[in-house]
Amino acid sequence: FTPDRNPLSEPGVALLEAPTDESFWEPPTPLPGKPGDLIWVRPAMTLPNGEIYLVLYHSSDTFGRSVGVTGWLAVPNEISADTPVFSWGHGTTGMADDCAPTRESTPDKIPFIDRLLDRGLVVAATDYAYLGTPGPHPYFDASTMAFSMIDAAIAAQSFTGARGPTFFGGYSIGGRGSVFAQSLAP
């Protein structure tokens, strides 16, 4: 999938075409690519200041197992190679797959999304590994959450071409994940 309005000369692409039904949250087996690769992408919403996509990307858990992770990717209308990426960690929403933000809300519910897009940031908002996709959600495993946030940022960079500073932030359990992401990112 190539976005219609990507202002960069080499727009990012996903490895596979995205399903249009509930199977979006069922990662393919075997999982293609490597951590940080976008597996599939589909448009979710157009805002006055950008586009939001529903994504499935390759990540890993604390034990090094490959896992497909879903999330939102918000892209401002104007980006360049030095555009910053903000990887957002949501607060506790529950542990069942139906509790994943991409399954229960709309992407415009990402806190401050309008302000972040207005400031020209690319926003990657992960569901975290195993939340929304198959497998038991490792709620207290901050490393798995951190890998989900780091790989979401890498996927956002590859999709948009943005190579500016990368920031991690969140609240509640997402705050914990962002602290671990910051420490593991280097």
Short mmCIF file of C-alpha atoms in Angstrom, two decimals:
data_model
loop_
_atom_site.label_atom_id
_atom_site.label_comp_id
_atom_site.label_asym_id
_atom_site.label_seq_id
_atom_site.Cartn_x
_atom_site.Cartn_y
_atom_site.Cartn_z
CA PHE A 1 0.00 0.00 0.00
CA THR A 2 1.33 3.40 -0.94
CA PRO A 3 -0.42 6.45 0.52
CA ASP A 4 -2.01 8.82 -1.99
CA ARG A 5 -0.61 12.00 -0.46
CA ASN A 6 2.92 11.13 0.62
CA PRO A 7 5.03 14.18 -0.24
CA LEU A 8 8.31 12.27 -0.21
CA SER A 9 9.79 11.05 -3.46
CA GLU A 10 10.09 7.45 -2.21
CA PRO A 11 6.91 6.62 -0.30
CA GLY A 12 6.93 3.66 2.03
CA VAL A 13 5.20 0.44 1.21
CA ALA A 14 3.91 -2.50 3.20
CA LEU A 15 4.95 -6.11 2.61
CA LEU A 16 1.42 -7.42 1.94
CA GLU A 17 -1.99 -6.08 0.94
CA ALA A 18 -4.17 -5.40 3.98
CA PRO A 19 -7.36 -7.37 4.64
CA THR A 20 -10.48 -5.21 4.74
CA ASP A 21 -12.29 -7.27 7.38
CA GLU A 22 -11.65 -8.54 10.93
CA SER A 23 -8.77 -10.69 9.70
CA PHE A 24 -6.70 -7.48 9.77
CA TRP A 25 -5.83 -8.40 13.38
CA GLU A 26 -4.68 -11.95 12.41
CA PRO A 27 -0.98 -11.73 11.47
CA PRO A 28 0.12 -13.98 8.60
CA THR A 29 2.11 -17.11 9.35
CA PRO A 30 5.03 -17.06 8.94
CA LEU A 31 5.40 -13.40 9.81
CA PRO A 32 7.20 -11.63 6.95
CA GLY A 33 10.05 -9.18 7.34
CA LYS A 34 11.92 -8.14 10.45
CA PRO A 35 11.08 -6.00 13.50
CA GLY A 36 10.03 -2.54 12.36
CA ASP A 37 8.71 -3.67 8.95
CA LEU A 38 5.15 -2.78 8.01
CA ILE A 39 3.23 -5.92 7.16
CA TRP A 40 0.09 -4.17 5.95
CA VAL A 41 -1.59 -0.77 6.07
CA ARG A 42 -5.06 0.52 5.35
CA PRO A 43 -6.44 4.07 5.45
CA ALA A 44 -8.51 4.81 8.55
CA MET A 45 -9.35 8.52 8.63
CA THR A 46 -8.59 11.82 6.96
CA LEU A 47 -8.22 14.85 9.20
CA PRO A 48 -7.71 18.45 8.05
CA ASN A 49 -4.05 18.25 9.12
CA GLY A 50 -3.16 14.68 8.09
CA GLU A 51 -4.02 11.08 7.38
CA ILE A 52 -4.39 8.25 9.86
CA TYR A 53 -3.73 4.64 8.91
CA LEU A 54 -4.44 1.34 10.63
CA VAL A 55 -1.25 -0.74 10.53
CA LEU A 56 0.09 -4.19 11.34
CA TYR A 57 3.86 -4.28 11.79
CA HIS A 58 6.52 -6.79 12.77
CA SER A 59 7.88 -6.62 16.31
CA SER A 60 9.24 -8.98 18.95
CA ASP A 61 8.56 -9.78 22.58
CA THR A 62 10.89 -10.06 25.58
CA PHE A 63 11.84 -13.60 24.55
CA GLY A 64 12.79 -12.60 20.99
CA ARG A 65 9.70 -14.18 19.41
CA SER A 66 8.38 -12.45 16.32
CA VAL A 67 4.92 -10.96 16.75
CA GLY A 68 2.56 -8.92 14.59
CA VAL A 69 1.39 -5.74 16.33
CA THR A 70 -1.43 -3.42 15.33
CA GLY A 71 -1.64 0.32 15.82
CA TRP A 72 -2.44 3.71 14.33
CA LEU A 73 -0.04 5.73 12.22
CA ALA A 74 -0.83 9.45 11.86
CA VAL A 75 0.98 11.33 9.12
CA PRO A 76 0.86 15.13 8.86
CA ASN A 77 0.04 16.72 5.50
CA GLU A 78 3.60 18.01 5.13
CA ILE A 79 6.62 15.93 6.07
CA SER A 80 10.31 15.93 5.27
CA ALA A 81 13.30 13.79 6.10
CA ASP A 82 13.82 15.69 9.38
CA THR A 83 10.21 15.32 10.58
CA PRO A 84 10.12 13.98 14.17
CA VAL A 85 8.35 10.75 15.11
CA PHE A 86 6.37 10.46 18.35
CA SER A 87 5.67 6.91 19.54
CA TRP A 88 2.63 6.98 21.82
CA GLY A 89 1.89 4.40 24.54
CA HIS A 90 -1.76 4.28 25.54
CA GLY A 91 -2.95 3.72 29.08
CA THR A 92 -4.61 0.57 30.36
CA THR A 93 -7.60 -0.39 28.23
CA GLY A 94 -8.00 -4.02 29.30
CA MET A 95 -6.35 -7.31 28.43
CA ALA A 96 -8.81 -8.86 25.96
CA ASP A 97 -8.23 -8.46 22.23
CA ASP A 98 -11.39 -6.36 21.95
CA CYS A 99 -9.77 -3.81 24.29
CA ALA A 100 -7.09 -2.83 21.76
CA PRO A 101 -7.49 0.85 20.84
CA THR A 102 -7.61 -0.02 17.13
CA ARG A 103 -10.60 -2.28 17.79
CA GLU A 104 -12.59 -0.16 20.22
CA SER A 105 -12.07 3.48 19.31
CA THR A 106 -11.39 5.78 16.42
CA PRO A 107 -7.92 7.09 15.65
CA ASP A 108 -8.91 10.67 16.35
CA LYS A 109 -9.15 9.66 20.03
CA ILE A 110 -5.34 9.55 20.31
CA PRO A 111 -4.68 12.28 22.91
CA PHE A 112 -3.59 15.55 21.35
CA ILE A 113 -3.56 14.09 17.82
CA ASP A 114 -4.62 17.40 16.26
CA ARG A 115 -1.90 19.31 18.10
CA LEU A 116 0.76 16.74 17.24
CA LEU A 117 -0.18 16.77 13.55
CA ASP A 118 -0.36 20.58 13.56
CA ARG A 119 3.21 20.62 14.89
CA GLY A 120 4.25 18.34 12.03
CA LEU A 121 4.96 15.16 14.01
CA VAL A 122 4.43 11.66 12.66
CA VAL A 123 2.59 9.73 15.40
CA ALA A 124 2.85 5.95 15.89
CA ALA A 125 0.28 4.70 18.43
CA THR A 126 0.78 0.99 19.14
CA ASP A 127 -1.78 -1.44 20.56
CA TYR A 128 1.19 -3.37 22.09
CA ALA A 129 2.07 -6.98 21.32
CA TYR A 130 -0.74 -9.47 21.90
CA LEU A 131 -3.41 -6.80 22.49
CA GLY A 132 -5.80 -7.01 19.57
CA THR A 133 -3.82 -9.83 18.00
CA PRO A 134 -3.60 -13.50 19.10
CA GLY A 135 -1.82 -14.42 22.30
CA PRO A 136 -2.06 -13.52 25.99
CA HIS A 137 -1.33 -9.86 26.64
CA PRO A 138 1.80 -9.53 28.83
CA TYR A 139 0.44 -6.59 30.81
CA PHE A 140 3.36 -6.20 33.23
CA ASP A 141 6.09 -6.94 30.68
CA ALA A 142 7.53 -3.48 30.03
CA SER A 143 10.19 -4.79 27.64
CA THR A 144 7.60 -6.25 25.26
CA MET A 145 5.68 -2.96 25.41
CA ALA A 146 8.92 -1.07 24.72
CA PHE A 147 9.73 -3.22 21.67
CA SER A 148 6.20 -2.55 20.38
CA MET A 149 6.76 1.22 20.75
CA ILE A 150 10.25 1.15 19.24
CA ASP A 151 9.21 -0.97 16.26
CA ALA A 152 6.14 1.24 15.72
CA ALA A 153 8.51 4.22 15.43
CA ILE A 154 10.74 2.33 12.98
CA ALA A 155 7.70 1.35 10.90
CA ALA A 156 6.55 4.99 10.90
CA GLN A 157 10.00 6.10 9.74
CA SER A 158 10.09 3.58 6.90
CA PHE A 159 6.54 4.41 5.78
CA THR A 160 7.00 8.18 5.76
CA GLY A 161 10.73 8.71 5.28
CA ALA A 162 10.77 10.84 8.45
CA ARG A 163 14.19 10.61 10.10
CA GLY A 164 13.96 13.42 12.65
CA PRO A 165 14.26 12.84 16.39
CA THR A 166 12.15 10.04 17.84
CA PHE A 167 10.25 10.64 21.07
CA PHE A 168 8.46 8.16 23.32
CA GLY A 169 5.59 9.13 25.60
CA GLY A 170 2.46 7.76 27.19
CA TYR A 171 0.37 7.64 30.31
CA SER A 172 -0.55 4.96 32.82
CA ILE A 173 0.97 1.68 31.65
CA GLY A 174 2.02 3.49 28.46
CA GLY A 175 4.20 5.79 30.52
CA ARG A 176 6.03 2.75 31.85
CA GLY A 177 6.40 1.37 28.33
CA SER A 178 7.76 4.69 27.07
CA VAL A 179 10.40 4.83 29.81
CA PHE A 180 11.55 1.32 28.87
CA ALA A 181 11.42 2.21 25.15
CA GLN A 182 13.65 5.21 25.77
CA SER A 183 16.18 3.04 27.62
CA LEU A 184 16.14 0.19 25.05
CA ALA A 185 15.97 2.29 21.84
CA PRO A 186 19.72 2.92 21.50
#
